Amino acid sequence: RLTGAQLTAAAIDRSEVLIEVLAGLRRPTDLLGELQAAFVVFMLGQSFEAFEQWKALLGLFAESEGAIDGNVDLFNSLYRVLFTQLQQMPDDMLLLDDGGSSFVVHYFRRIVENGSARPSLAKRAAYLKKLCENRFGESCGDVVEVEEGEDPPVVVDTDAHLLPLLFRLVLWLSPLMPRVGSRRRKARVQQKNIEESEEARRNTPRCIIIRRGQVVQAVQDLVTDLRQVMSPNVASKLKESRKNKMQDFVAVSGMFGVSHLLQLTQTDVSPYLRITRMAQGPTLTFQVMEASLQTDVRRAQKRPKVGSMKDYAQAPMVVLNGFGDAGKKAPHLELCGTMLKSMFPSIDPKTVDLQSCRRVVLFNYDEESNTIKMRHYQ
């Protein structure tokens, strides 16, 4: 049984955990491979599970100062890996909405401070410190200054991440590619298409739907149904864990282009739905009076219709009823209507394909009961 002093030391320094993990690997550098793989999958594949894995490994390295002396080569390689990763990180991962620093800044500061006190790591730490100050805009710990070598790393000030860089690489190589048949795509045509797709992606609202705290099974099923309603612009396979904090979702919202965060919680009174507009707000909180799941609706039908994947390939049309005319309703009701409408992509009647409109979401406001009924038709 551990004493109080041992528990405190284990909470401050997780070197024993890192040493135990390294003992189970064939080579210590395999852990760096896991760190790089998680980062690439998170940046390119936009996987929240990969983000959690990368965050856990980064925190393990940052909080294992006692294991540095016995693994100098591993930490030397770690500084090179983190230098490259920090160059590719967008600003959304470094700063929170309130101007505070995210966990990335905290972990990188600790890693720089741990290496600055050791001559074998001081040079790498100095290079990483310079990049940290360039990205964070402030001091990143007291690091021993060293003279630049013959080929030192170059600090690049860039806001781009891996995906746009890969797009540019394709464009640069496209004029050199041979003809295919009698046609060849021109770079300017590809550039225009990519710019249009990027603009459409930025303007398309996306949401994350999660549950917070202890909830009953019915609320968990409601989360699944809401994700299906908001398809395809939703993180449908997102898995929450108790270790997740709101800062984690805020940190990845900019990377994933998330515009809204929907949280379902439960108290002794009833469940509650909180809708947050990323990243500056506002936040609306609703009490869930009653809800019918898809399984409940199918049980009540004699011939239940089973939807196909085509029904969820396009976002549903949104219809607002009872919210009144613009300028003639209460400010909070006007804000509520605008908020609900902004969760769905806008539709141009002149260019919309009616055959692709397979679903409708209706929000009906009842003034007498002061409630909003949400219905999903397909």
XYZ file of C-alpha atoms in Angstrom:
378
model
C 0.000 0.000 0.000
C 1.371 3.397 -0.998
C 1.974 6.076 1.582
C 0.700 9.625 1.274
C 4.096 10.866 0.106
C 4.272 8.156 -2.559
C 0.779 8.969 -3.829
C 1.676 12.655 -4.064
C 4.895 11.875 -5.936
C 3.043 9.573 -8.351
C 0.492 12.298 -9.076
C 3.212 14.860 -9.816
C 5.588 12.621 -11.794
C 4.309 9.709 -13.911
C 7.735 8.329 -14.754
C 6.886 4.875 -13.425
C 3.935 4.674 -15.797
C 6.116 5.635 -18.761
C 8.811 3.128 -17.796
C 6.188 0.390 -17.479
C 4.783 1.232 -20.914
C 8.241 1.223 -22.504
C 9.026 -2.146 -20.912
C 6.139 -3.705 -22.819
C 7.392 -2.464 -26.201
C 9.996 -4.037 -28.431
C 11.692 -0.675 -28.969
C 11.191 2.587 -27.048
C 10.762 4.484 -30.311
C 7.580 2.507 -30.989
C 5.851 4.848 -28.552
C 6.889 7.809 -30.702
C 5.410 6.004 -33.687
C 2.120 5.765 -31.811
C 2.333 9.486 -31.018
C 2.905 10.361 -34.671
C 0.222 7.994 -35.954
C -2.369 9.436 -33.569
C -1.460 12.983 -34.644
C -1.719 12.203 -38.374
C -5.036 10.363 -37.997
C -6.397 13.234 -35.929
C -5.290 15.952 -38.361
C -6.190 14.209 -41.617
C -8.926 11.812 -40.547
C -10.474 14.220 -38.010
C -10.822 11.406 -35.487
C -11.634 12.456 -31.937
C -10.424 9.080 -30.628
C -7.020 9.761 -32.191
C -7.013 13.199 -30.567
C -7.594 11.628 -27.147
C -4.772 9.147 -27.729
C -2.395 11.898 -28.824
C -3.312 14.043 -25.818
C -2.759 11.139 -23.405
C 0.684 10.338 -24.843
C 1.712 14.001 -24.884
C 0.692 14.367 -21.237
C 2.580 11.203 -20.310
C 5.823 12.534 -21.796
C 5.319 15.961 -20.210
C 4.736 14.543 -16.722
C 7.595 11.994 -16.715
C 10.619 14.103 -15.855
C 12.139 11.347 -13.740
C 12.371 8.996 -16.724
C 14.382 11.377 -18.916
C 17.866 10.478 -17.640
C 17.380 6.803 -18.452
C 15.870 7.459 -21.900
C 17.864 10.357 -23.327
C 17.771 9.047 -26.906
C 13.999 8.646 -26.733
C 13.452 12.210 -25.533
C 15.917 13.548 -28.107
C 13.740 12.023 -30.810
C 10.638 13.300 -29.007
C 11.774 16.916 -29.376
C 12.208 16.449 -33.119
C 8.729 14.936 -33.430
C 7.070 17.675 -31.368
C 8.887 20.377 -33.335
C 7.299 19.117 -36.558
C 3.875 18.622 -35.011
C 3.799 22.101 -33.502
C 4.499 23.583 -36.934
C 1.364 21.926 -38.312
C -1.019 22.752 -35.454
C -3.723 25.357 -36.123
C -4.191 28.244 -33.718
C -7.507 26.753 -32.542
C -5.592 24.081 -30.633
C -3.394 26.596 -28.813
C -5.877 29.168 -27.502
C -9.308 28.832 -25.935
C -12.297 31.056 -26.631
C -11.668 33.173 -23.522
C -8.081 33.865 -24.577
C -6.563 31.339 -22.174
C -4.041 28.689 -23.118
C -5.057 25.128 -23.932
C -3.498 21.930 -22.630
C -1.124 21.932 -25.627
C 0.621 25.069 -24.357
C 0.823 23.647 -20.829
C 2.334 20.336 -21.926
C 4.833 21.919 -24.313
C 6.009 24.293 -21.594
C 6.680 21.403 -19.242
C 8.537 19.444 -21.921
C 10.724 22.455 -22.707
C 11.438 23.085 -19.024
C 12.319 19.426 -18.432
C 14.841 19.405 -21.266
C 16.401 22.789 -20.511
C 17.980 21.530 -17.270
C 19.861 18.706 -19.021
C 22.871 19.455 -21.252
C 22.124 16.448 -23.464
C 18.693 17.883 -24.344
C 19.373 21.620 -24.072
C 19.992 22.110 -27.790
C 16.783 20.397 -28.857
C 14.883 22.196 -26.111
C 16.198 25.552 -27.335
C 14.919 24.925 -30.860
C 11.533 23.865 -29.523
C 11.458 26.875 -27.202
C 11.993 29.245 -30.117
C 9.099 27.712 -32.019
C 6.902 27.777 -28.906
C 7.533 31.483 -28.423
C 6.741 32.042 -32.089
C 3.439 30.143 -31.893
C 2.349 31.013 -28.341
C 3.458 34.642 -28.489
C 5.063 34.514 -25.044
C 7.950 33.023 -23.121
C 8.011 29.264 -22.840
C 10.216 28.684 -19.828
C 13.846 29.394 -19.084
C 15.797 27.414 -21.633
C 19.572 27.448 -22.012
C 20.467 29.375 -25.136
C 22.753 27.557 -27.570
C 24.414 28.552 -30.775
C 22.691 27.452 -33.925
C 24.386 24.596 -35.714
C 25.162 24.219 -39.372
C 21.669 23.048 -40.291
C 19.326 24.079 -37.450
C 15.566 23.620 -37.731
C 13.793 26.487 -39.437
C 10.943 28.104 -37.507
C 8.001 28.423 -39.859
C 5.122 30.729 -38.987
C 2.144 29.066 -40.625
C -1.529 28.727 -39.858
C -2.035 25.907 -42.333
C -2.452 22.299 -41.306
C -1.702 19.093 -43.169
C -4.826 18.893 -45.304
C -4.399 22.219 -47.157
C -0.705 21.421 -47.607
C -1.573 18.164 -49.334
C -4.051 19.973 -51.565
C -1.380 22.455 -52.613
C 1.014 19.602 -53.312
C -1.462 18.029 -55.717
C -1.929 21.342 -57.499
C 1.768 21.930 -57.889
C 2.309 18.497 -59.423
C -0.750 18.477 -61.659
C 0.770 20.464 -64.584
C 3.614 17.923 -64.738
C 1.331 14.904 -64.939
C 0.965 13.245 -68.372
C -2.189 13.453 -70.376
C -4.875 10.846 -69.789
C -6.529 10.210 -73.126
C -7.318 13.516 -74.760
C -8.095 15.416 -71.563
C -5.980 16.991 -68.888
C -7.227 18.930 -65.903
C -5.754 22.360 -65.596
C -4.376 23.601 -62.317
C -6.535 26.714 -62.254
C -9.687 24.616 -62.678
C -8.654 22.369 -59.799
C -7.753 25.404 -57.706
C -11.192 26.906 -58.303
C -12.966 23.661 -57.418
C -10.927 23.230 -54.254
C -11.555 26.821 -53.188
C -15.289 26.376 -53.767
C -15.346 23.112 -51.821
C -13.346 24.657 -48.974
C -15.707 27.635 -48.839
C -18.737 25.340 -48.849
C -17.182 23.267 -46.075
C -16.564 26.348 -43.940
C -20.112 27.628 -44.467
C -21.765 24.286 -43.695
C -22.806 24.046 -40.032
C -21.547 20.973 -38.209
C -22.364 19.809 -34.729
C -21.185 17.494 -31.986
C -23.852 15.820 -29.850
C -22.711 14.412 -26.521
C -24.069 13.399 -23.153
C -22.601 14.683 -19.918
C -22.760 13.023 -16.533
C -24.894 10.087 -15.491
C -27.922 9.553 -17.743
C -30.445 6.758 -18.172
C -30.552 4.514 -21.234
C -33.406 6.502 -22.783
C -31.251 9.642 -22.851
C -28.395 7.691 -24.439
C -30.789 6.489 -27.139
C -31.954 10.076 -27.612
C -28.352 11.109 -28.315
C -28.144 8.435 -31.011
C -31.424 9.576 -32.586
C -30.365 13.226 -32.580
C -27.121 12.319 -34.318
C -29.106 10.543 -36.993
C -31.415 13.535 -37.406
C -28.468 15.906 -37.859
C -26.712 13.602 -40.349
C -24.536 13.882 -42.328
C -23.018 17.016 -40.737
C -22.462 15.451 -37.326
C -19.853 13.338 -35.558
C -21.985 10.197 -35.656
C -19.339 7.806 -34.268
C -18.084 10.026 -31.470
C -17.482 8.161 -28.214
C -17.418 10.165 -25.017
C -15.571 9.156 -21.885
C -15.598 10.385 -18.320
C -12.125 11.834 -18.775
C -13.301 14.218 -21.496
C -13.532 17.866 -20.519
C -15.273 20.670 -22.319
C -11.882 22.092 -23.254
C -11.225 18.948 -25.318
C -14.289 19.537 -27.474
C -13.539 23.250 -27.752
C -9.953 22.506 -28.809
C -11.015 20.276 -31.706
C -14.043 22.315 -32.778
C -11.964 24.583 -34.979
C -10.146 21.645 -36.571
C -13.357 19.797 -37.401
C -15.273 22.908 -38.434
C -17.813 22.388 -35.645
C -20.321 25.228 -35.365
C -22.662 23.859 -32.659
C -22.260 21.716 -29.565
C -25.340 19.903 -28.225
C -25.167 18.482 -24.693
C -27.716 16.223 -23.059
C -27.638 16.056 -19.270
C -29.981 14.679 -16.636
C -30.988 15.852 -13.174
C -33.515 14.630 -10.642
C -36.132 16.844 -12.309
C -35.737 15.954 -15.997
C -33.214 15.797 -18.850
C -31.875 19.048 -20.296
C -30.608 19.970 -23.750
C -27.973 22.678 -24.064
C -27.152 24.119 -27.501
C -23.945 26.157 -27.781
C -22.843 28.186 -30.784
C -19.128 27.701 -31.255
C -17.029 29.480 -30.447
C -18.353 32.750 -28.992
C -21.861 31.646 -28.030
C -24.678 32.110 -27.264
C -25.884 29.066 -25.310
C -29.530 28.013 -25.057
C -30.783 25.589 -22.393
C -34.023 23.620 -22.812
C -35.811 21.312 -20.432
C -36.808 18.099 -22.203
C -40.424 17.573 -21.160
C -40.996 14.397 -23.196
C -39.412 12.588 -26.122
C -40.339 9.788 -28.515
C -37.532 7.698 -29.942
C -37.481 6.181 -33.412
C -38.138 2.757 -31.927
C -41.257 4.107 -30.186
C -42.597 5.533 -33.450
C -42.001 2.289 -35.337
C -43.778 0.257 -32.671
C -46.854 2.464 -33.043
C -47.004 2.009 -36.840
C -48.635 -0.917 -38.584
C -46.218 -0.727 -41.495
C -43.108 1.034 -40.203
C -40.858 2.514 -42.838
C -37.198 1.652 -42.649
C -35.067 4.511 -43.932
C -32.189 3.923 -46.327
C -28.735 5.451 -46.348
C -29.810 7.798 -49.148
C -32.229 9.496 -46.763
C -29.333 10.638 -44.592
C -26.891 11.578 -47.343
C -28.234 15.151 -47.343
C -29.076 17.412 -44.428
C -32.801 17.814 -43.690
C -34.819 20.905 -44.505
C -35.707 22.982 -41.449
C -39.142 24.556 -40.926
C -39.907 27.040 -38.131
C -43.506 27.649 -37.111
C -44.951 29.928 -34.456
C -41.834 32.018 -33.919
C -43.520 35.127 -35.359
C -42.295 37.704 -37.842
C -38.891 39.320 -37.642
C -38.950 42.370 -35.378
C -42.397 41.492 -33.948
C -41.439 38.851 -31.422
C -39.667 38.750 -28.094
C -35.866 39.035 -28.287
C -35.297 35.661 -26.642
C -37.718 33.981 -29.057
C -36.055 35.625 -32.041
C -32.665 34.448 -30.791
C -34.022 30.935 -30.315
C -35.387 30.788 -33.863
C -32.150 32.097 -35.344
C -30.140 29.602 -33.316
C -32.216 26.610 -34.394
C -32.132 27.660 -38.035
C -28.353 28.120 -37.989
C -27.815 24.450 -37.097
C -28.851 23.420 -40.616
C -27.319 24.431 -43.963
C -29.157 27.076 -45.929
C -30.988 26.095 -49.122
C -31.140 28.075 -52.337
C -34.582 27.466 -53.947
C -33.145 28.199 -57.398
C -30.429 25.553 -57.289
C -31.701 22.971 -54.810
C -32.356 19.442 -56.079
C -35.803 18.510 -54.789
C -35.105 14.796 -55.173
C -32.309 15.084 -52.620
C -34.677 16.595 -50.019
C -35.837 13.445 -48.270
C -36.214 14.706 -44.697
C -37.762 17.648 -42.857
C -37.205 18.879 -39.303
C -40.050 20.964 -37.860
C -39.753 23.277 -34.842
C -43.188 24.403 -33.662
C -43.484 26.981 -30.866
C -46.630 26.801 -28.719
C -47.216 30.161 -27.059
C -49.770 28.854 -24.550
C -47.541 26.173 -23.060
C -44.304 28.043 -23.866
C -42.806 24.893 -25.358
C -41.084 23.993 -28.610
C -41.964 20.725 -30.304
C -39.396 19.183 -32.600
C -40.517 16.646 -35.189
C -38.491 14.733 -37.747
C -40.150 13.521 -40.972
C -38.677 11.320 -43.668
